Coordinates of C-alpha atoms in Angstrom, one line a residue:
M18 CA -11.5 16.2 24.0
S19 CA -9.9 18.4 21.5
H20 CA -6.2 18.8 20.4
N21 CA -4.4 21.4 18.4
Y22 CA -1.2 20.7 16.3
D23 CA 0.8 22.2 13.5
V24 CA 0.9 18.9 11.7
L25 CA -1.3 15.8 12.2
I26 CA 0.1 12.7 10.6
I27 CA -2.4 9.8 10.3
G28 CA -0.3 6.6 10.1
S29 CA 3.0 5.5 11.5
G30 CA 4.7 3.5 8.7
S31 CA 7.9 4.3 7.0
A32 CA 6.2 7.2 5.1
G33 CA 4.6 8.9 8.1
L34 CA 7.6 8.6 10.4
T35 CA 10.1 9.7 7.7
L36 CA 8.0 12.8 7.2
A37 CA 7.8 13.5 10.9
L38 CA 11.6 13.3 11.3
H39 CA 12.1 15.7 8.4
L40 CA 9.7 18.4 9.8
D41 CA 11.2 21.5 11.5
S42 CA 12.0 20.7 15.1
K43 CA 9.9 23.7 16.2
T44 CA 6.8 22.2 14.6
K45 CA 4.2 20.7 17.0
I46 CA 3.4 17.2 15.5
A47 CA 1.0 14.4 16.4
V48 CA 1.4 10.9 14.9
L49 CA -1.7 8.8 15.1
S50 CA -1.1 5.0 15.1
K51 CA -3.9 2.6 14.8
R52 CA -2.1 0.0 16.9
T53 CA 1.5 0.3 18.3
L54 CA 3.8 2.7 16.6
E55 CA 5.7 0.1 14.6
E56 CA 2.7 -2.0 13.5
G57 CA 1.9 -1.7 9.8
A58 CA 2.9 -3.0 6.3
S59 CA 6.3 -1.3 6.4
L60 CA 7.3 -3.6 9.3
Y61 CA 6.7 -6.7 7.3
A62 CA 8.4 -5.6 4.0
Q63 CA 11.1 -8.2 3.4
G64 CA 12.8 -7.6 0.1
G65 CA 14.5 -4.2 0.2
I66 CA 14.7 -0.8 -1.5
S67 CA 15.5 -0.2 -5.2
V68 CA 18.5 2.1 -5.8
A69 CA 21.1 2.1 -8.6
L70 CA 24.3 1.6 -6.7
D71 CA 26.2 -0.9 -8.9
K72 CA 28.6 0.5 -11.5
S73 CA 26.8 -1.6 -14.2
D74 CA 23.5 0.1 -13.2
S75 CA 22.2 3.7 -13.6
T76 CA 19.2 5.8 -12.8
E77 CA 18.2 5.6 -16.5
F78 CA 18.1 1.8 -16.4
H79 CA 16.0 2.0 -13.1
I80 CA 13.6 4.4 -14.8
E81 CA 13.3 2.2 -17.9
D82 CA 12.6 -0.9 -15.8
T83 CA 10.0 0.9 -13.7
I84 CA 8.1 2.2 -16.8
R85 CA 8.3 -1.2 -18.6
V86 CA 6.9 -3.1 -15.5
G87 CA 4.2 -0.4 -15.2
T88 CA 3.2 -1.2 -18.7
D89 CA 3.6 2.3 -20.0
L90 CA 1.1 3.8 -17.5
C91 CA 3.7 5.3 -15.2
H92 CA 4.2 9.1 -15.2
E93 CA 7.7 9.6 -16.3
K94 CA 8.0 12.8 -14.1
A95 CA 7.1 10.8 -11.0
V96 CA 9.4 7.9 -11.9
R97 CA 12.4 10.2 -12.7
F98 CA 11.8 12.3 -9.5
T99 CA 11.7 9.1 -7.4
V100 CA 14.7 7.4 -8.9
E101 CA 16.9 10.5 -9.0
H102 CA 16.3 11.0 -5.3
A103 CA 16.9 7.4 -4.3
K104 CA 20.6 7.6 -3.3
E105 CA 20.1 10.5 -1.0
A106 CA 17.2 8.8 0.7
I107 CA 19.2 5.6 1.2
N108 CA 22.2 7.7 2.5
W109 CA 19.8 9.3 5.0
L110 CA 18.8 5.9 6.3
I111 CA 22.4 4.8 6.6
N112 CA 23.2 8.0 8.5
Q113 CA 20.4 7.2 10.9
G114 CA 22.1 4.0 11.7
I115 CA 20.4 1.4 9.6
T116 CA 22.7 -1.5 8.7
F117 CA 22.3 -3.0 5.3
T118 CA 23.7 -6.4 4.3
R119 CA 27.1 -6.3 2.7
D120 CA 28.8 -8.7 0.3
K121 CA 31.3 -11.5 1.2
N122 CA 34.2 -9.1 1.3
K123 CA 32.3 -6.5 3.3
L124 CA 33.5 -3.8 0.8
H125 CA 30.1 -3.1 -0.9
Y126 CA 26.5 -3.5 -0.1
H127 CA 24.9 -6.8 -1.3
L128 CA 22.4 -6.0 -4.0
T129 CA 19.8 -8.6 -5.0
Q130 CA 17.6 -8.8 -8.1
E131 CA 13.9 -9.1 -8.1
G132 CA 11.1 -9.4 -10.6
G133 CA 11.1 -6.8 -13.4
H134 CA 14.6 -5.5 -12.6
S135 CA 17.2 -5.9 -15.3
R136 CA 20.0 -5.6 -12.8
R137 CA 20.9 -6.2 -9.2
R138 CA 19.8 -3.0 -7.4
V139 CA 17.8 -4.0 -4.3
I140 CA 19.7 -3.0 -1.1
H141 CA 18.4 -4.9 1.9
A142 CA 18.9 -5.8 5.5
A143 CA 18.9 -9.6 5.2
D144 CA 15.3 -10.6 4.6
A145 CA 13.8 -8.1 7.1
T146 CA 14.4 -4.7 5.5
G147 CA 11.1 -3.3 6.6
W148 CA 11.7 -4.3 10.2
A149 CA 15.1 -2.7 10.2
V150 CA 13.8 0.6 8.7
E151 CA 10.6 0.8 10.7
T152 CA 12.0 0.0 14.1
K153 CA 14.9 2.5 13.7
L154 CA 12.5 5.3 12.5
A155 CA 10.2 4.5 15.5
Q156 CA 13.1 4.7 17.8
L157 CA 14.2 8.1 16.4
T158 CA 10.7 9.4 16.5
K159 CA 10.3 8.6 20.2
R160 CA 13.3 10.7 21.0
K161 CA 11.8 13.9 19.4
A162 CA 10.3 16.2 22.0
N163 CA 8.2 18.0 19.4
I164 CA 6.5 14.8 18.3
Q165 CA 3.6 13.3 20.3
I166 CA 2.9 9.7 19.5
L167 CA -0.7 8.6 20.0
E168 CA -1.1 4.8 19.8
N169 CA -4.4 3.0 19.5
Y170 CA -6.1 5.8 17.7
I171 CA -8.1 5.3 14.5
A172 CA -9.1 8.3 12.4
I173 CA -12.8 8.4 11.4
D174 CA -13.1 11.3 9.0
L175 CA -11.3 14.5 7.9
I176 CA -12.8 17.8 8.9
T177 CA -13.1 20.2 6.0
H178 CA -14.6 23.6 5.2
H179 CA -17.3 21.8 3.2
K180 CA -18.1 19.4 6.0
L181 CA -18.7 22.4 8.3
G182 CA -21.0 23.9 5.7
K183 CA -18.6 26.7 4.6
R184 CA -18.4 27.7 1.0
G185 CA -15.4 28.5 -1.2
N186 CA -12.1 26.6 -1.4
N187 CA -12.3 23.3 0.4
Q188 CA -9.6 23.1 3.0
C189 CA -8.7 20.3 5.4
L190 CA -8.9 21.6 9.0
G191 CA -8.2 18.4 11.0
A192 CA -9.8 15.0 11.8
Y193 CA -12.0 13.1 14.2
A194 CA -10.4 10.0 15.7
L195 CA -11.5 7.2 18.0
N196 CA -9.3 6.7 21.0
R197 CA -9.5 2.9 21.0
T198 CA -8.2 2.6 24.6
Q199 CA -10.8 4.8 26.2
G200 CA -13.5 4.4 23.7
R201 CA -14.1 8.1 23.1
I202 CA -14.0 10.2 19.9
E203 CA -11.5 13.1 20.0
T204 CA -11.1 16.2 17.7
F205 CA -7.8 17.1 16.2
S206 CA -7.3 20.5 14.5
A207 CA -4.1 21.1 12.5
R208 CA -2.5 23.5 10.0
C209 CA -1.6 20.5 7.8
V210 CA -2.9 16.9 7.8
V211 CA -1.0 14.0 6.3
L212 CA -2.6 10.8 5.2
A213 CA 0.0 8.0 5.5
T214 CA -2.3 5.0 6.4
G215 CA -1.0 2.5 3.9
G216 CA -2.9 0.3 1.5
S217 CA -6.1 -1.7 1.5
G218 CA -5.2 -5.4 1.3
K219 CA -7.7 -6.4 3.9
V220 CA -10.5 -5.8 1.3
Y221 CA -9.5 -9.3 0.1
L222 CA -9.9 -12.6 1.8
Y223 CA -6.3 -13.6 1.3
T224 CA -3.6 -10.9 1.8
S225 CA 0.0 -10.4 2.8
N226 CA -1.0 -7.2 4.6
P227 CA -1.4 -6.9 8.4
D228 CA -4.9 -6.3 9.9
V229 CA -4.4 -2.5 10.0
C230 CA -4.4 -2.2 6.1
T231 CA -8.1 -1.3 5.6
G232 CA -7.8 1.6 3.2
D233 CA -8.6 4.2 5.8
G234 CA -6.7 7.1 4.2
I235 CA -8.0 6.5 0.7
A236 CA -11.6 6.3 1.9
M237 CA -11.3 9.4 4.1
G238 CA -9.7 11.4 1.3
W239 CA -12.4 10.3 -1.2
R240 CA -15.2 11.3 1.2
A241 CA -13.5 14.7 1.8
G242 CA -13.4 15.5 -2.0
C243 CA -10.0 14.1 -3.3
R244 CA -9.8 12.4 -6.6
V245 CA -8.4 8.9 -6.7
A246 CA -6.7 7.1 -9.6
N247 CA -6.0 3.6 -10.9
M248 CA -7.7 1.7 -8.1
E249 CA -8.2 -1.3 -10.4
F250 CA -4.5 -2.1 -10.1
I251 CA -4.2 -4.3 -7.0
Q252 CA -1.0 -6.2 -6.9
F253 CA -1.2 -9.8 -5.8
H254 CA 2.1 -11.0 -4.5
P255 CA 2.8 -14.4 -6.1
T256 CA 4.3 -16.1 -3.1
C257 CA 2.7 -16.1 0.3
L258 CA 3.3 -19.0 2.6
Y259 CA 0.5 -21.5 2.5
H260 CA 0.0 -22.9 6.0
P261 CA -3.0 -22.8 8.4
L262 CA -0.8 -21.2 11.1
A263 CA 1.0 -18.7 8.8
K264 CA -1.3 -15.8 8.6
S265 CA -0.2 -13.2 6.1
F266 CA 3.5 -14.4 5.9
L267 CA 5.2 -13.2 2.8
I268 CA 8.0 -15.1 1.0
T269 CA 10.2 -12.3 -0.4
E270 CA 10.7 -12.0 -4.1
A271 CA 14.4 -11.9 -3.4
L272 CA 14.3 -15.6 -2.8
R273 CA 13.4 -16.0 -6.5
G274 CA 16.0 -13.4 -7.3
E275 CA 18.6 -15.7 -5.7
G276 CA 17.6 -18.7 -7.7
G277 CA 14.3 -20.0 -6.2
R278 CA 12.2 -22.0 -8.6
L279 CA 8.5 -22.3 -8.8
L280 CA 7.4 -26.0 -9.2
L281 CA 4.3 -28.0 -9.6
P282 CA 3.5 -30.7 -7.0
N283 CA 5.3 -33.3 -9.2
G284 CA 8.5 -31.1 -9.3
D285 CA 8.1 -29.7 -12.8
P286 CA 8.9 -26.0 -13.3
F287 CA 6.3 -24.0 -15.2
M288 CA 7.3 -20.4 -15.5
H289 CA 9.0 -20.9 -18.8
H290 CA 5.6 -21.5 -20.3
F291 CA 4.5 -18.0 -19.4
D292 CA 7.5 -15.7 -19.7
P293 CA 11.1 -15.9 -20.9
R294 CA 12.2 -14.2 -17.7
N295 CA 10.9 -17.3 -15.8
E296 CA 10.7 -16.6 -12.0
L297 CA 12.0 -13.0 -12.5
A298 CA 9.0 -11.9 -14.6
P299 CA 7.0 -9.0 -13.1
R300 CA 4.6 -9.9 -10.3
D301 CA 1.4 -9.7 -12.4
I302 CA 2.7 -12.4 -14.8
V303 CA 3.9 -14.7 -12.0
A304 CA 0.7 -14.4 -10.0
R305 CA -1.4 -15.2 -13.0
A306 CA 0.8 -18.1 -13.9
I307 CA 0.4 -19.6 -10.4
D308 CA -3.3 -18.9 -10.4
H309 CA -3.7 -20.6 -13.8
Q310 CA -1.9 -23.7 -12.6
M311 CA -3.9 -23.9 -9.4
K312 CA -7.1 -23.7 -11.3
R313 CA -6.0 -26.1 -14.0
L314 CA -4.9 -28.8 -11.6
G315 CA -7.3 -28.1 -8.8
I316 CA -4.5 -27.6 -6.3
D317 CA -4.3 -25.3 -3.3
Y318 CA -0.8 -24.2 -3.8
V319 CA 2.4 -24.5 -5.8
H320 CA 6.0 -25.0 -4.5
L321 CA 8.9 -22.5 -4.3
N322 CA 12.2 -24.3 -4.0
I323 CA 15.5 -22.8 -2.9
S324 CA 16.9 -26.1 -1.4
H325 CA 19.4 -26.5 -4.2
K326 CA 21.4 -23.5 -2.8
P327 CA 24.0 -24.2 0.0
A328 CA 22.4 -24.2 3.5
E329 CA 24.8 -21.5 4.7
F330 CA 23.7 -19.2 1.9
I331 CA 20.1 -19.7 2.9
Y332 CA 20.8 -19.0 6.6
Q333 CA 22.7 -15.8 5.7
H334 CA 20.3 -14.3 3.2
F335 CA 16.9 -15.5 4.4
P336 CA 17.3 -16.1 8.2
N337 CA 13.7 -15.0 9.1
I338 CA 12.0 -17.0 6.4
Y339 CA 14.1 -20.0 7.3
A340 CA 13.2 -19.6 11.0
K341 CA 9.5 -19.1 10.4
C342 CA 9.2 -22.1 8.0
L343 CA 11.2 -24.3 10.4
K344 CA 8.9 -23.4 13.2
L345 CA 6.0 -24.7 11.0
G346 CA 7.9 -27.9 10.2
I347 CA 9.3 -26.9 6.8
D348 CA 13.1 -27.0 6.4
I349 CA 13.7 -24.8 3.3
T350 CA 17.3 -26.1 3.0
Q351 CA 15.8 -29.5 2.4
E352 CA 12.4 -29.1 0.9
P353 CA 10.2 -26.6 -1.1
I354 CA 7.9 -24.0 0.4
P355 CA 4.1 -24.2 -0.3
V356 CA 3.0 -20.8 -1.7
V357 CA -0.1 -19.0 -3.0
P358 CA -0.7 -15.5 -4.4
A359 CA -2.3 -13.0 -2.1
A360 CA -3.4 -9.3 -2.3
H361 CA -0.3 -7.3 -1.5
Y362 CA -0.2 -3.7 -2.7
T363 CA -2.6 -0.9 -3.8
C364 CA -1.0 0.8 -6.8
G365 CA -3.7 3.4 -7.0
G366 CA -4.9 5.9 -4.4
I367 CA -5.4 9.5 -3.7
I368 CA -3.9 11.7 -6.5
T369 CA -1.0 13.8 -5.4
D370 CA 1.7 15.9 -7.0
L371 CA 5.4 15.5 -6.5
Q372 CA 5.2 17.2 -3.1
G373 CA 2.5 14.9 -1.8
R374 CA -0.2 17.6 -2.1
T375 CA -3.8 16.5 -2.8
D376 CA -6.8 18.3 -4.2
L377 CA -7.6 19.8 -0.7
S378 CA -5.6 22.7 0.7
N379 CA -3.5 21.6 3.7
L380 CA -4.0 17.9 3.0
Y381 CA -1.1 15.7 1.9
A382 CA -1.0 11.9 1.1
I383 CA 2.1 9.8 1.0
G384 CA 3.1 6.2 0.8
E385 CA 0.7 3.5 -0.4
T386 CA -2.3 5.8 0.3
A387 CA -1.2 8.0 -2.5
C388 CA -1.1 7.6 -6.3
T389 CA 1.9 9.6 -7.4
G390 CA 2.1 8.1 -10.9
L391 CA 5.2 6.0 -10.0
H392 CA 3.8 2.5 -10.3
G393 CA 1.5 2.7 -13.3
A394 CA -0.4 -0.5 -13.9
N395 CA 2.1 -2.7 -11.9
R396 CA 4.5 -1.8 -9.1
M397 CA 8.1 -3.0 -9.7
A398 CA 9.4 -4.9 -6.7
S399 CA 11.1 -2.8 -3.9
N400 CA 10.0 0.5 -5.4
S401 CA 7.4 0.9 -2.5
L402 CA 9.7 1.7 0.4
L403 CA 11.6 4.0 -1.9
E404 CA 8.5 5.9 -2.8
C405 CA 7.7 6.2 0.9
L406 CA 11.1 7.7 1.7
V407 CA 11.3 10.1 -1.3
F408 CA 7.8 11.5 -1.2
A409 CA 7.8 11.8 2.6
R410 CA 11.0 13.9 2.4
A411 CA 9.5 16.0 -0.4
A412 CA 6.2 16.5 1.4
A413 CA 8.1 17.5 4.6
K414 CA 10.1 20.1 2.7
D415 CA 6.9 21.6 1.3
I416 CA 5.1 21.6 4.6
N417 CA 8.1 23.3 6.3
Q418 CA 7.7 26.1 3.7
Q419 CA 3.9 26.3 3.6
I420 CA 3.2 26.1 7.4
K421 CA 4.8 29.5 7.9
K422 CA 2.0 30.9 5.7
T423 CA -0.8 28.9 7.2
P424 CA -2.9 30.4 10.0
P425 CA -3.2 28.6 13.3
P426 CA -5.7 25.8 13.4
E427 CA -9.4 26.7 14.0
S428 CA -11.5 25.7 17.0
L429 CA -13.5 22.8 15.6
P430 CA -16.8 21.4 16.8
P431 CA -16.7 18.1 18.8
W432 CA -18.1 14.9 17.5
D433 CA -21.9 14.7 18.0
E434 CA -23.2 11.4 19.5
S435 CA -26.5 12.9 20.8
Q436 CA -28.6 11.0 18.2
V437 CA -27.0 7.5 18.4
T438 CA -27.3 4.5 20.6
D439 CA -25.1 1.4 21.4
S440 CA -25.7 -1.4 18.9
E441 CA -26.9 -4.8 20.1
E442 CA -26.1 -6.4 16.7
E443 CA -22.3 -6.2 16.4
V444 CA -22.5 -9.6 14.5
I445 CA -23.8 -7.7 11.5
V446 CA -20.5 -5.9 11.1
A447 CA -18.6 -9.2 11.3
H448 CA -20.9 -10.8 8.7
N449 CA -20.7 -7.9 6.3
W450 CA -16.9 -7.8 6.6
D451 CA -16.6 -11.5 5.8
E452 CA -19.1 -11.2 2.9
L453 CA -17.1 -8.2 1.4
R454 CA -13.7 -9.9 1.5
R455 CA -15.1 -13.1 0.0
F456 CA -16.9 -11.6 -3.0
M457 CA -13.9 -9.3 -3.7
W458 CA -11.6 -12.3 -3.8
D459 CA -14.1 -14.3 -6.0
Y460 CA -15.2 -11.6 -8.4
V461 CA -12.4 -8.9 -8.3
G462 CA -9.3 -11.0 -8.0
I463 CA -6.4 -11.9 -10.2
V464 CA -8.5 -12.7 -13.3
R465 CA -11.7 -10.8 -13.8
T466 CA -14.8 -10.7 -16.1
V467 CA -17.4 -8.0 -16.7
K468 CA -20.1 -10.3 -15.3
R469 CA -18.1 -10.9 -12.1
L470 CA -17.5 -7.2 -11.7
Q471 CA -21.1 -6.4 -12.1
R472 CA -22.1 -9.0 -9.5
A473 CA -19.5 -7.4 -7.1
K474 CA -20.9 -3.9 -7.8
H475 CA -24.4 -5.0 -7.0
R476 CA -23.2 -6.6 -3.7
V477 CA -21.1 -3.6 -2.7
D478 CA -23.9 -1.2 -3.3
L479 CA -26.2 -3.2 -1.0
L480 CA -23.5 -3.3 1.7
A481 CA -22.9 0.4 1.4
Q482 CA -26.6 1.1 2.1
E483 CA -26.6 -1.2 5.1
I484 CA -23.4 0.3 6.6
A485 CA -24.6 3.9 6.0
E486 CA -27.8 3.1 8.0
Y487 CA -25.8 1.4 10.7
Y488 CA -23.2 4.2 10.8
G489 CA -26.0 6.8 11.2
N490 CA -27.8 5.1 14.1
F491 CA -25.2 3.5 16.3
R492 CA -22.0 4.5 18.2
I493 CA -18.8 4.2 16.3
T494 CA -16.6 1.2 16.9
N495 CA -13.2 0.3 15.4
D496 CA -14.7 -2.6 13.3
L497 CA -17.4 -0.3 11.9
I498 CA -14.9 2.4 10.9
E499 CA -12.7 -0.2 9.1
L500 CA -15.7 -1.9 7.4
R501 CA -17.0 1.5 6.3
N502 CA -13.7 2.3 4.7
L503 CA -13.2 -1.1 3.1
V504 CA -16.6 -0.8 1.4
V505 CA -15.6 2.6 0.0
V506 CA -12.3 1.2 -1.3
A507 CA -14.0 -1.9 -2.7
D508 CA -16.4 0.3 -4.6
L509 CA -13.6 2.4 -6.0
I510 CA -11.7 -0.8 -7.2
I511 CA -14.8 -2.2 -8.9
Q512 CA -15.8 1.1 -10.5
S513 CA -12.2 1.5 -11.9
A514 CA -12.1 -2.1 -13.1
L515 CA -15.4 -1.8 -14.9
A516 CA -14.1 1.4 -16.6
R517 CA -11.0 -0.2 -18.0
K518 CA -11.8 -1.9 -21.3
E519 CA -8.5 -3.7 -21.7
S520 CA -6.1 -5.9 -19.9
R521 CA -3.0 -4.0 -18.7
G522 CA -0.6 -4.9 -15.9
L523 CA -2.4 -6.0 -12.8
H524 CA -5.9 -5.7 -14.4
Y525 CA -6.5 -8.8 -16.4
I526 CA -10.1 -9.2 -17.7
L527 CA -11.2 -12.0 -20.0
D528 CA -13.7 -9.9 -21.9
Y529 CA -10.9 -7.5 -23.0
P530 CA -7.7 -9.7 -23.1
H531 CA -5.6 -7.2 -25.2
K532 CA -3.9 -4.0 -24.2
N533 CA -5.0 -0.8 -25.8
S534 CA -2.5 1.2 -27.9
I535 CA -2.9 4.3 -25.6
A536 CA -2.2 4.0 -21.9
Q537 CA -4.9 5.9 -19.9
D538 CA -5.2 6.6 -16.2
T539 CA -8.6 5.8 -14.6
I540 CA -9.5 8.9 -12.5
L541 CA -12.5 8.8 -10.2
V542 CA -14.0 12.2 -9.2
P543 CA -16.1 12.4 -6.0
P544 CA -19.4 14.2 -5.9
K545 CA -19.3 18.0 -5.7
Y546 CA -15.7 18.0 -6.6
E547 CA -14.0 21.4 -7.1
S548 CA -10.9 21.3 -9.4
S549 CA -7.5 22.2 -8.1
S550 CA -4.6 23.5 -10.1
I551 CA -1.8 21.7 -8.1
N552 CA -2.3 18.4 -9.9
D553 CA -2.3 19.7 -13.5
Y554 CA 0.4 17.1 -14.4
W555 CA -2.3 14.4 -14.0
E556 CA -4.7 16.1 -16.5
S557 CA -4.6 14.5 -19.9
D558 CA -7.0 14.1 -22.8
S559 CA -6.3 10.4 -22.8
N560 CA -7.4 9.9 -19.2
T561 CA -10.6 8.1 -18.4
T562 CA -12.4 10.3 -15.8
L563 CA -15.5 9.1 -14.0
T564 CA -17.9 11.1 -11.7

């Protein structure tokens, strides 16, 4: 089955849906969602969105904080662009009907403070900001007659001129996707394709991400010829709930922002030993501090305590966390929460410019899939949803202009399954998936060494060979697609980590414990790459570029 659209959006999180809602109403749009429309990392974002609204704050303070937390690797252009467009993005959400929490007098929005921020600037909807944003955007998208929502579809690969054997400028023409409900592979052609598939947290054994976060967009973009940058910077959120029945449940950083204390099992605080900002230090520092204490004491978790605050305050500001913990037998108004670090956010990704354009004509990347230069070596809390909104709006504006000049989509060849058979050994995929996530956690986690990274590289190379053979001989399944993508992403992370001969931000390596005097991006270039002029602001003599 084949489909033709003006714009194909792969991914249905806050970035993808914001873009869809900003495209011209005459544009024929398809939104592919791997599960239901709302399911994705955006839905589970708790903290909020960074924006300078308080009179004691300013865009300049927000910019300074972001660059400092990013340990000088942020691109100032990208930071300034994002921050200066923050208020209009927030106002757009408010105009769509999203209700943010107000202060006691109901006169102003309640702003909380999170790690790395010098001021209160995180606007939020209680402790479920992502849910409030994502469900409203989904509701609005469903009302649009020009947007077709295709749930339970997983993209397999992009279709490009080079993939079809054509020479010259490599352009994106569409994508192949598996209809998970009917088990068939369908062809999508489009004037423009947008990768908005989110991050790759499922490459690790422990993650705050939902199951859909398997790095699909990054892997597809890489295979199609896009450069990626800074993949070594994987953010581990310091505080995920430790409980056998609490899969991937995040304890928002706002809880620490409102006075939550990290404690050892005997009740002693410990963050003052690691940073003068204590619990409000950036996430990389807090995660390493917890990891250090767990290894030093041989414990499975530490405690996060907010019980010294009035119960009414906790009910009002953290209703969902309170309810979830209570369901598991933990009353956070009376006792601390057991927490551990877990893989949370992919700071690197497909290189884009300020309009979300990639190295391939007609291909855009937005949200966690993209590397815009905003986050540098460590994302500051609550800048992620902001990036989704700002860059989705910018990409939509560019697409609205460019699509008028883009010819109608070509007729593309169907997926060829004539040479493959059904596999009788699906267990191999499950075993490989488990092996990958375990050695990534053990060897490419919060604290790294060259030896561990080399071991991981050896293992991932073997897995890649096995999966390539499997992929070439058997019919495609959802698990195989995701595993194939995760192996690509794991390899990109390992390559990038081996290339960085320093410790900076989220990349801490015992062999090189100090930070270099010059901040350098790590840019990986796929085979047979053809340069593009749209991303010149990424080019720098100081960058580390690998092929």
